[in-house]
Amino acid sequence: MTKPAADPVLVEIVAGTLAAIEKEVETSIGRTSRSPMIRDAHDFRAGIHDRQLRKLTGRSYSALVHPVVRDHPIDTMNPGDVFFHNDVYLSEGGIGHLPDLCVTVPVFAQSSPQGVPDGTPEVVAFIQAFGHHDDIGGAVPGSMPSAATSVFEEGLMVPPIKLWDRGVRNEAALTIMTRNSRMPDSLAADLDAECSACLAGARRLGELFDRYGVEAVEACFESILSSSTEVYRREILSQIPDGSYVWEDYAEHDGVEAPQLHRQRITLTMDSSADVPLVIDFTGTGPQAKGPINHCGDYADGNFLKKWLAPVLRNLAATPERMAQLDVNEGVVPLIEMRFPEKGTLLTPIFPAPTNARTFVILRLLGVLAGVLAKATGGRMPADQETIRYTGVYGTDANGEPYLMREVLGGGSGGRYYADGEDTIHVVPDSRNLPTEFTESRFPLRIERLGLAVDSGGPGRYRGGCGYEKDIRVLRDAHFMSIADRSILSCWGVNGGKAGRPFSITVDPGGPDEHEVDALADAEPLRAGTVVRVRTTGGGGWGDPLDRPVEEVLRDIAWRKVSVAGARADYGVVVAGDGTADHGATEALRASMRADRPAVEPFFDRGPGYALLAGGATHNEFDLL
């Protein structure tokens, strides 16, 4: 029997309700959790999935329901159940590292054949939340040992279990998890917040089914997803010319071996006549790393990676305004085929390979997809951004209690074909640095400076966004930690744009003990009174920086995003003593800089760090059009 078409008015009601419930769940978690990473940095996500395990909401990425249903079939679930997991290798690709804890709550409603409820509740959807928690055990505080060679060093692994059974908590499981954490109280509070928020979200969604009926609401789900599929096929994928395109980029170190080019390659094939028009082939990606930068991407046919990478496609929308309107839900999945290399690569690691710094790979893949699309579309994609790294300080406070202050600091986004990049953005939606007032009131630290990192954005007709520069003074002996990439390799520029400035950490800047700290560090000692300066990456530039209007360069100087010296060296703009531009000298300098350029330049600029790891080469074969 043919299912009835969804009522278009009801589709809008359902879509709006889903978005509201997702926001309500996240707001509840943010207001009732305890750890700084969840409550203040907001490094967590919520998602709503139907009973076919398809993601219905598109404001943000989320984990997967697949592993829960694999181990706990739907027909064995009951109202009030809450499932939990964080096992990377048993998450079907939805969990990247052990600190990401995931709770899943089934939504129940009564089926209504012919509109008459039969009294039997059934699973009709799922509410899920997962986020990065302070500590789940392992070799170092924060559960992200930079030199880990095995997942067993990274913390407690929990496959999908029933954490609540019909509304009753599994106290034994909670006791085991909190016993393994250095921050047991905040972990317990965070889990309570997430479980309670998801249970409340499940009740809210159940009310929607009760009001309109299971059949009508599920028809709306189908309409929402099929509409997304059609929009991406018609508006987005149509902008990619048929053909095959190849590009690659790199992580620079894995914490164990010496810095080297850890390759991630995409061969993108577009066939507009095919049922599945877009093929993303990762063949050529480098071997599994000894250190913790691996990501388990080849599970559930790459379902997680499809939804993780698809937001990059939105840059092909007709206007920036249209781009902002497009969500990424399960509707994109039927349009993309993913092909993975054999087991034993960065994207197909073999258990028990470590994964805690897998952001070096999955965030780089966003840039690799943007780069290969830039080649396909003549540069109609942003330049590179690498906007997440974990830094922190840990020690004991004046009461002898252990503390961990950790942040997910952002960096500059890449310049675009129509605008400069954004300053200090975070790839995790709604995430943010810790407020200074909170940091100073809770930890024995003082924030002495927080501002934009001058000259960090890649020069271009459209400049890359600036990164942070943050000075932290420790008031008691402590240790500094960092899990960061892009400290050698820069965020690349495109179509004539130049690379941004890389990440750096400086201890005692300007003092007698000034020294740089490696971007992967677990326990850099800091004496009481020492300042540590964190400078995050700037985004790559887009287009020729010598084409940037002089008045825009002067504005950047006034806004302290570009220095006077940077204006001259990067943009060919000569600034007079009174702060105005010397137009005659500027024209002469720009003409000289253009004349000194080689006849053929690569489409991508990787910055000076690339040559250090590539035997002196400034670009590779795929950087040329």
XYZ file of C-alpha atoms in Angstrom:
625
model
C 0.000 0.000 0.000
C 1.326 3.430 -0.952
C 2.088 5.623 2.011
C 0.231 8.946 2.079
C 2.152 12.075 1.186
C 3.122 14.337 4.025
C 1.058 17.432 4.628
C 3.351 20.384 3.761
C 2.154 22.451 6.709
C 2.781 19.583 9.089
C 6.257 19.107 7.587
C 7.147 22.646 8.664
C 5.703 22.047 12.125
C 7.675 18.816 12.531
C 10.912 20.319 11.222
C 10.594 23.263 13.583
C 9.804 20.992 16.510
C 12.853 18.812 15.817
C 15.108 21.859 15.751
C 13.556 23.176 18.967
C 13.947 19.850 20.779
C 17.574 19.535 19.679
C 18.282 23.053 20.964
C 16.383 22.373 24.168
C 18.456 19.246 24.861
C 21.712 21.118 24.284
C 20.601 24.064 26.420
C 19.656 21.729 29.245
C 23.037 19.984 29.108
C 24.893 23.285 29.047
C 23.037 24.599 32.091
C 23.187 21.471 34.269
C 26.587 19.919 33.484
C 29.638 20.580 35.608
C 32.874 20.173 33.657
C 34.312 23.259 31.926
C 34.659 21.363 28.649
C 30.914 20.687 28.503
C 29.377 23.594 30.410
C 31.642 26.442 29.336
C 33.518 25.355 26.201
C 30.336 23.680 24.875
C 32.219 20.822 23.236
C 29.179 18.585 22.861
C 26.380 17.926 20.412
C 22.835 16.597 20.351
C 21.072 14.877 17.488
C 17.714 13.334 16.623
C 17.488 10.129 14.572
C 14.533 8.132 13.265
C 14.020 4.417 13.854
C 15.874 3.715 10.612
C 18.903 5.335 12.315
C 18.849 8.340 9.981
C 19.840 11.750 11.330
C 16.902 14.119 11.021
C 18.408 17.346 12.311
C 21.130 19.246 10.549
C 22.316 22.105 12.751
C 25.381 20.121 13.742
C 27.113 16.791 13.373
C 26.421 13.999 15.875
C 27.418 10.413 16.642
C 25.568 7.336 15.328
C 22.806 5.116 16.721
C 24.056 2.127 14.689
C 26.278 0.601 17.411
C 23.508 0.792 20.009
C 20.992 -1.022 17.818
C 23.648 -3.533 16.757
C 24.188 -4.630 20.357
C 20.703 -3.899 21.743
C 18.004 -4.662 19.145
C 15.122 -2.220 18.999
C 12.562 -4.805 20.069
C 14.400 -5.275 23.383
C 14.272 -1.586 24.340
C 11.925 -0.116 26.937
C 10.740 3.361 27.935
C 13.237 4.903 30.335
C 16.242 3.076 28.875
C 19.457 5.026 28.342
C 22.355 3.523 26.424
C 25.972 4.570 26.737
C 29.204 3.989 24.821
C 32.574 5.541 24.047
C 34.452 2.606 22.494
C 36.022 3.994 19.316
C 36.310 0.650 17.547
C 32.775 -0.447 18.456
C 31.068 2.863 17.612
C 30.726 2.272 13.843
C 32.809 5.388 13.245
C 30.647 7.735 15.313
C 33.107 8.187 18.199
C 36.611 9.401 17.441
C 38.369 9.202 20.800
C 37.591 7.898 24.275
C 36.816 11.256 25.984
C 33.775 11.544 23.682
C 31.015 9.942 25.770
C 27.712 9.188 24.040
C 24.257 8.640 25.531
C 21.275 7.461 23.476
C 17.605 7.400 24.486
C 14.891 5.633 22.455
C 11.655 7.529 21.856
C 8.424 5.556 22.238
C 4.964 6.174 20.850
C 1.806 4.167 20.281
C 1.248 2.981 16.749
C -2.012 4.139 15.243
C -3.330 1.892 12.445
C -6.275 3.626 10.832
C -5.880 6.321 13.459
C -6.863 4.065 16.358
C -4.094 3.629 18.964
C -3.577 -0.045 19.750
C -1.965 0.598 23.128
C 1.441 -0.866 22.222
C 4.314 1.619 22.474
C 7.111 1.156 19.973
C 10.462 2.769 19.287
C 9.950 5.536 16.731
C 13.109 7.657 17.087
C 16.229 8.322 19.157
C 17.623 11.309 21.054
C 21.392 11.287 21.347
C 24.087 13.472 22.898
C 27.836 13.106 22.899
C 30.564 15.365 24.077
C 34.198 15.713 25.078
C 34.615 15.129 28.816
C 37.433 16.148 31.103
C 38.878 12.754 31.967
C 38.042 9.086 31.390
C 41.295 7.649 32.748
C 44.410 6.736 30.807
C 48.050 7.722 31.026
C 47.682 11.504 31.436
C 45.138 13.972 32.832
C 42.537 14.624 30.180
C 42.865 11.146 28.619
C 44.756 12.378 25.566
C 48.356 11.109 25.858
C 50.234 12.580 22.909
C 52.729 9.711 22.726
C 50.219 6.872 23.060
C 50.948 3.824 20.934
C 47.846 1.866 21.975
C 44.229 2.698 22.724
C 44.695 1.003 26.083
C 46.779 4.005 27.197
C 43.988 6.440 26.397
C 41.377 5.596 29.010
C 38.398 3.408 29.803
C 36.678 1.806 26.794
C 32.958 1.096 27.169
C 31.042 -0.696 24.392
C 27.306 0.042 24.094
C 25.723 -0.774 27.452
C 22.391 -0.030 29.094
C 23.220 2.721 31.577
C 19.604 3.199 32.688
C 17.102 0.341 32.618
C 13.451 1.479 32.558
C 14.367 4.622 34.470
C 16.730 2.959 36.975
C 20.415 3.867 36.811
C 23.083 1.181 36.572
C 25.010 2.262 39.646
C 27.706 -0.386 39.183
C 28.589 0.896 35.713
C 28.611 4.515 36.901
C 30.863 3.578 39.804
C 33.343 1.897 37.464
C 33.459 4.904 35.146
C 33.865 7.510 37.863
C 36.491 5.388 39.631
C 38.592 5.497 36.452
C 38.346 9.287 36.133
C 40.605 11.868 37.756
C 37.557 14.154 37.815
C 34.868 11.783 39.142
C 32.440 14.404 40.410
C 32.295 16.369 37.162
C 32.051 13.173 35.110
C 29.110 11.927 37.179
C 27.398 15.309 36.973
C 27.910 15.548 33.217
C 26.454 12.081 32.644
C 23.447 12.934 34.801
C 22.941 16.118 32.802
C 23.165 14.345 29.455
C 20.937 11.421 30.425
C 18.296 13.690 31.926
C 18.344 16.078 28.961
C 17.966 13.246 26.457
C 15.137 11.668 28.467
C 13.366 15.031 28.509
C 13.941 15.375 24.769
C 12.486 11.910 24.237
C 9.339 12.919 26.124
C 9.015 16.064 24.037
C 9.397 14.144 20.798
C 6.968 11.499 22.017
C 4.375 14.245 22.469
C 4.751 15.136 18.794
C 3.969 11.563 17.784
C 1.057 11.412 20.226
C -0.413 14.582 18.807
C -0.191 13.831 15.088
C 0.232 10.051 14.925
C 3.231 7.903 14.073
C 2.359 7.516 10.406
C 1.910 11.248 9.790
C 5.099 12.252 11.612
C 7.189 9.592 9.871
C 5.842 10.798 6.537
C 7.200 14.217 7.490
C 10.571 12.655 8.295
C 10.671 11.187 4.785
C 9.772 14.551 3.291
C 12.470 16.376 5.268
C 15.193 13.957 4.179
C 14.089 13.633 0.554
C 13.892 17.417 0.253
C 17.468 17.689 1.518
C 18.604 15.079 -0.996
C 16.977 16.942 -3.852
C 18.319 20.341 -2.789
C 21.902 19.082 -2.594
C 21.606 17.285 -5.914
C 20.057 20.244 -7.725
C 21.748 23.247 -6.121
C 25.090 21.995 -4.873
C 26.384 18.983 -6.760
C 25.326 20.565 -10.051
C 28.120 23.112 -9.518
C 30.814 20.409 -9.767
C 31.813 19.623 -13.371
C 31.781 15.938 -14.266
C 35.227 14.393 -13.991
C 37.838 13.199 -11.514
C 40.029 15.438 -9.360
C 42.834 14.600 -6.919
C 44.360 16.491 -4.035
C 46.107 15.691 -0.768
C 47.148 17.347 2.450
C 49.013 16.250 5.547
C 49.219 15.995 9.294
C 52.702 16.909 10.432
C 53.433 14.661 13.398
C 51.934 11.819 15.433
C 53.621 12.336 18.804
C 55.797 9.228 18.501
C 57.900 9.455 15.356
C 59.763 12.479 14.017
C 57.610 15.025 12.138
C 56.776 13.859 8.623
C 54.055 14.173 5.998
C 51.174 11.930 7.094
C 49.230 11.908 3.823
C 45.459 12.169 3.394
C 44.335 11.983 -0.216
C 40.960 12.342 -1.887
C 40.112 11.429 -5.448
C 36.758 13.046 -6.138
C 34.703 11.799 -9.058
C 31.532 13.560 -10.161
C 29.041 11.883 -12.502
C 25.840 13.911 -12.648
C 23.991 11.128 -14.477
C 24.596 8.499 -11.789
C 22.182 7.632 -9.000
C 25.041 8.240 -6.571
C 26.734 11.172 -8.314
C 29.640 11.912 -5.960
C 32.398 9.407 -5.182
C 35.024 10.253 -2.541
C 37.928 7.804 -2.720
C 40.554 7.862 0.032
C 42.957 5.518 -1.752
C 46.487 6.859 -1.380
C 45.996 7.912 2.240
C 49.127 7.155 4.270
C 49.721 4.212 6.557
C 48.386 3.959 10.073
C 50.441 6.120 12.420
C 52.243 4.781 15.465
C 50.926 7.716 17.488
C 47.324 8.727 18.239
C 46.295 10.569 15.043
C 44.362 7.670 13.464
C 40.617 7.829 12.817
C 38.256 4.869 12.379
C 36.378 6.143 9.348
C 35.603 2.976 7.404
C 32.606 1.747 9.407
C 28.903 1.818 8.477
C 29.938 2.580 4.875
C 31.485 5.831 6.057
C 28.124 7.114 7.308
C 29.688 9.412 9.903
C 32.297 10.810 7.507
C 29.678 11.562 4.853
C 27.808 13.836 7.247
C 31.049 15.191 8.723
C 32.412 16.270 5.333
C 29.187 17.344 3.635
C 29.059 20.849 5.209
C 32.031 21.745 2.991
C 29.751 21.276 -0.018
C 27.563 24.157 1.130
C 30.245 26.583 -0.073
C 29.021 25.839 -3.592
C 25.616 27.408 -2.903
C 24.587 30.323 -5.108
C 24.978 32.919 -2.354
C 26.376 33.072 1.174
C 22.846 33.593 2.419
C 21.676 30.395 0.753
C 24.703 28.587 2.137
C 23.647 29.483 5.687
C 20.157 28.093 5.094
C 21.312 24.583 4.236
C 21.479 21.917 6.912
C 23.260 18.586 6.658
C 21.093 15.651 7.649
C 20.819 12.057 6.432
C 19.525 13.383 3.121
C 23.095 13.867 1.886
C 24.055 10.232 2.482
C 22.425 8.710 -0.661
C 24.340 11.183 -2.843
C 27.826 10.149 -1.705
C 29.794 6.941 -2.079
C 32.936 6.532 -0.015
C 35.747 4.216 -0.978
C 38.336 3.340 1.622
C 41.809 1.845 1.243
C 42.763 -1.463 2.799
C 43.009 -1.840 6.558
C 46.046 -0.276 8.169
C 45.863 3.369 7.047
C 45.201 6.614 8.889
C 41.499 6.208 8.070
C 41.339 2.438 8.452
C 43.397 1.717 11.578
C 43.630 -1.724 13.098
C 42.737 -2.194 16.755
C 44.313 -1.263 19.156
C 45.851 1.699 17.288
C 45.580 4.923 19.355
C 43.142 7.618 18.222
C 42.963 10.391 20.819
C 44.385 13.058 18.441
C 42.304 11.918 15.479
C 41.271 15.536 14.927
C 44.537 15.901 12.983
C 43.005 13.602 10.371
C 39.276 14.322 10.318
C 39.763 18.086 10.432
C 42.385 17.866 7.723
C 39.905 15.914 5.601
C 37.605 18.950 5.610
C 40.454 20.891 4.032
C 41.321 18.108 1.591
C 37.737 18.039 0.343
C 37.724 21.839 0.075
C 41.011 21.704 -1.833
C 39.893 19.116 -4.345
C 36.644 21.029 -4.871
C 38.654 24.213 -5.388
C 40.498 22.461 -8.209
C 37.222 21.293 -9.717
C 35.493 24.682 -9.542
C 38.273 27.128 -10.345
C 38.771 28.182 -6.734
C 35.205 28.648 -5.574
C 36.012 27.300 -2.136
C 37.517 28.871 0.992
C 41.209 28.630 1.744
C 42.234 26.363 4.587
C 41.384 26.557 8.251
C 42.448 24.307 11.116
C 40.428 25.474 14.015
C 40.673 23.099 16.931
C 43.425 22.213 19.313
C 43.417 21.222 22.958
C 45.602 23.174 25.340
C 45.524 23.208 29.104
C 47.162 23.507 32.484
C 46.917 21.021 35.310
C 48.230 20.792 38.851
C 46.919 21.208 42.393
C 45.199 24.266 43.818
C 45.765 26.006 47.154
C 43.618 23.387 48.903
C 45.685 20.540 47.510
C 42.902 19.473 45.147
C 43.784 18.460 41.582
C 42.522 20.652 38.758
C 42.534 20.548 34.954
C 41.931 23.682 32.917
C 41.608 22.717 29.291
C 40.363 24.652 26.282
C 39.425 23.950 22.695
C 40.855 27.084 21.139
C 39.862 28.161 17.652
C 41.804 29.816 14.868
C 41.202 31.847 11.739
C 39.089 30.514 8.895
C 40.177 30.760 5.283
C 39.560 33.682 2.985
C 36.679 33.181 0.546
C 36.089 34.232 -3.026
C 33.794 36.991 -1.768
C 35.056 37.893 1.735
C 37.846 37.678 4.288
C 38.008 34.718 6.622
C 36.519 34.910 10.103
C 38.716 35.458 13.148
C 39.058 32.867 15.933
C 36.263 30.515 14.973
C 35.742 27.024 16.365
C 34.924 24.073 14.157
C 32.616 22.688 16.871
C 29.439 24.786 16.506
C 28.738 27.084 19.465
C 32.040 26.170 21.125
C 34.136 28.859 22.731
C 37.200 29.587 24.798
C 36.803 29.628 28.583
C 35.804 33.053 29.950
C 38.645 34.805 31.736
C 36.508 35.459 34.824
C 35.652 31.764 35.103
C 39.248 30.640 34.595
C 40.653 33.010 37.199
C 37.972 32.256 39.795
C 38.210 28.477 39.513
C 41.891 27.789 38.826
C 45.213 29.184 40.158
C 45.781 31.027 36.884
C 45.688 34.586 35.611
C 44.851 35.509 32.012
C 47.087 38.442 31.218
C 46.214 38.885 27.563
C 43.676 37.588 25.078
C 43.522 39.132 21.636
C 43.951 38.592 17.938
C 47.313 37.336 16.730
C 48.606 40.106 14.469
C 49.699 39.030 10.967
C 48.487 35.463 11.552
C 45.895 35.496 8.755
C 47.183 34.424 5.342
C 47.664 37.360 2.938
C 45.273 37.467 0.005
C 42.844 39.575 -1.955
C 40.630 38.217 0.799
C 42.698 37.804 3.934
C 42.585 34.699 6.116
C 41.081 35.124 9.552
C 43.329 35.750 12.558
C 44.033 33.316 15.350
C 44.160 33.914 19.107
C 47.091 35.065 21.186
C 46.548 34.186 24.839
C 48.949 34.721 27.767
C 48.356 32.538 30.837
C 50.322 33.042 34.066
C 50.369 30.100 36.458
C 50.188 31.120 40.125
C 51.363 27.746 41.414
C 53.740 25.137 40.016
C 51.889 23.304 37.260
C 52.197 21.493 33.945
C 51.087 22.594 30.484
C 49.624 20.246 27.875
C 48.892 20.607 24.181
C 47.369 18.436 21.487
C 47.750 20.577 18.374
C 48.662 20.389 14.711
C 49.659 23.019 12.145
C 52.750 24.045 14.102
C 55.018 23.317 11.107
C 52.607 23.145 8.190
C 50.418 26.195 7.703
C 46.818 26.618 6.637
C 47.170 26.799 2.871
C 46.185 29.688 0.665
C 44.439 29.214 -2.670
C 44.240 30.894 -6.076
C 47.145 33.228 -5.353
C 46.441 33.559 -1.629
C 49.227 32.819 0.844
C 49.373 30.483 3.800
C 48.533 31.653 7.308
C 50.875 31.617 10.279
C 51.153 28.302 12.163
C 50.398 27.414 15.781
C 52.979 28.088 18.486
C 53.482 27.863 22.248
C 56.050 30.041 24.000
C 57.021 29.731 27.644
C 58.284 32.887 29.398
C 57.982 35.111 26.290
C 60.529 37.898 26.454
C 62.045 36.481 29.640
C 65.347 34.757 30.429
C 63.839 31.268 30.055
C 61.971 31.906 26.800
C 61.551 28.713 24.756
C 59.136 27.078 22.372
C 57.113 24.014 23.362
C 56.236 21.249 20.948
C 52.613 21.287 19.811
C 52.223 17.765 21.210
C 53.125 17.959 24.884
C 51.729 16.164 27.923
C 53.636 17.660 30.852
C 55.658 20.807 30.151
C 56.716 21.990 33.651
C 55.824 25.548 34.648
C 57.172 27.222 37.766
C 54.836 29.478 39.720
C 54.748 32.920 38.093
C 55.612 31.676 34.604
C 53.699 32.925 31.571
C 52.843 30.610 28.685
C 51.705 32.172 25.410
C 49.420 30.231 23.071
C 49.158 31.507 19.506
C 46.660 29.701 17.272
C 46.660 29.342 13.523
C 45.612 31.924 10.996
C 43.481 30.927 8.020
C 44.846 30.842 4.496
C 44.381 33.731 2.097
C 42.270 33.706 -1.091
C 43.451 35.482 -4.243
C 46.456 37.680 -4.953
C 47.359 39.828 -1.897
C 48.715 42.518 -4.243
C 45.142 42.959 -5.499
C 43.833 43.808 -2.033
C 42.678 47.430 -2.009
C 45.040 49.713 -0.117
C 42.241 51.082 2.058
C 41.410 47.572 3.268
C 45.035 47.013 4.267
C 45.025 50.319 6.169
C 41.808 49.243 7.897
C 43.495 45.979 8.936
C 46.357 47.979 10.430
C 43.900 50.158 12.354
C 42.131 47.043 13.622
C 45.505 45.512 14.612
C 45.064 42.516 12.374
C 48.038 43.432 10.168
C 51.226 45.234 11.216
C 52.878 48.053 9.246
C 55.744 45.694 8.432
C 53.280 42.986 7.372
C 51.457 45.438 5.118
C 54.687 46.110 3.256
C 56.026 42.552 3.107
C 52.749 40.753 2.362
C 50.625 43.321 0.524
C 53.183 45.721 -0.944
C 51.574 48.654 0.856
C 53.987 51.347 2.038
C 52.705 53.277 5.053
C 53.925 56.813 5.688
C 54.793 58.215 9.093
C 51.340 59.725 9.527
C 49.649 56.322 9.003
C 48.458 57.021 5.468
C 49.531 55.073 2.400
C 52.313 56.322 0.169
C 50.529 55.495 -3.091
C 53.484 56.148 -5.373
C 55.814 53.933 -3.356
C 53.075 51.305 -3.042
C 52.545 51.104 -6.811
C 56.281 50.798 -7.390
C 56.715 48.122 -4.723
C 53.767 46.076 -5.979
C 55.095 46.241 -9.540
C 58.494 45.035 -8.345
C 56.960 42.182 -6.317
C 54.924 41.023 -9.309
C 57.989 41.111 -11.569
C 59.937 38.919 -9.150
C 57.382 36.112 -9.192
C 58.046 32.867 -11.078
C 56.243 32.355 -14.383
C 54.211 29.446 -13.020
C 52.930 29.338 -9.456
C 51.008 26.500 -7.799
C 47.296 26.946 -7.177
C 47.884 26.294 -3.471
C 50.447 27.938 -1.187
C 51.468 25.692 1.704
C 53.839 28.084 3.464
C 57.513 27.621 4.348
C 56.971 24.698 6.730
C 56.076 22.316 3.917
C 59.593 22.421 2.497
C 61.011 21.318 5.854
C 59.101 18.036 5.656
C 59.144 17.591 1.872
C 62.874 17.619 1.223
C 62.907 21.236 0.050
C 59.908 21.017 -2.312
C 57.501 23.932 -2.126
C 54.532 22.049 -3.595
C 53.487 18.660 -4.936
C 52.143 17.509 -8.277
C 48.521 17.925 -7.180
C 48.979 21.599 -6.295
C 49.123 22.567 -9.981
C 45.990 23.012 -12.081
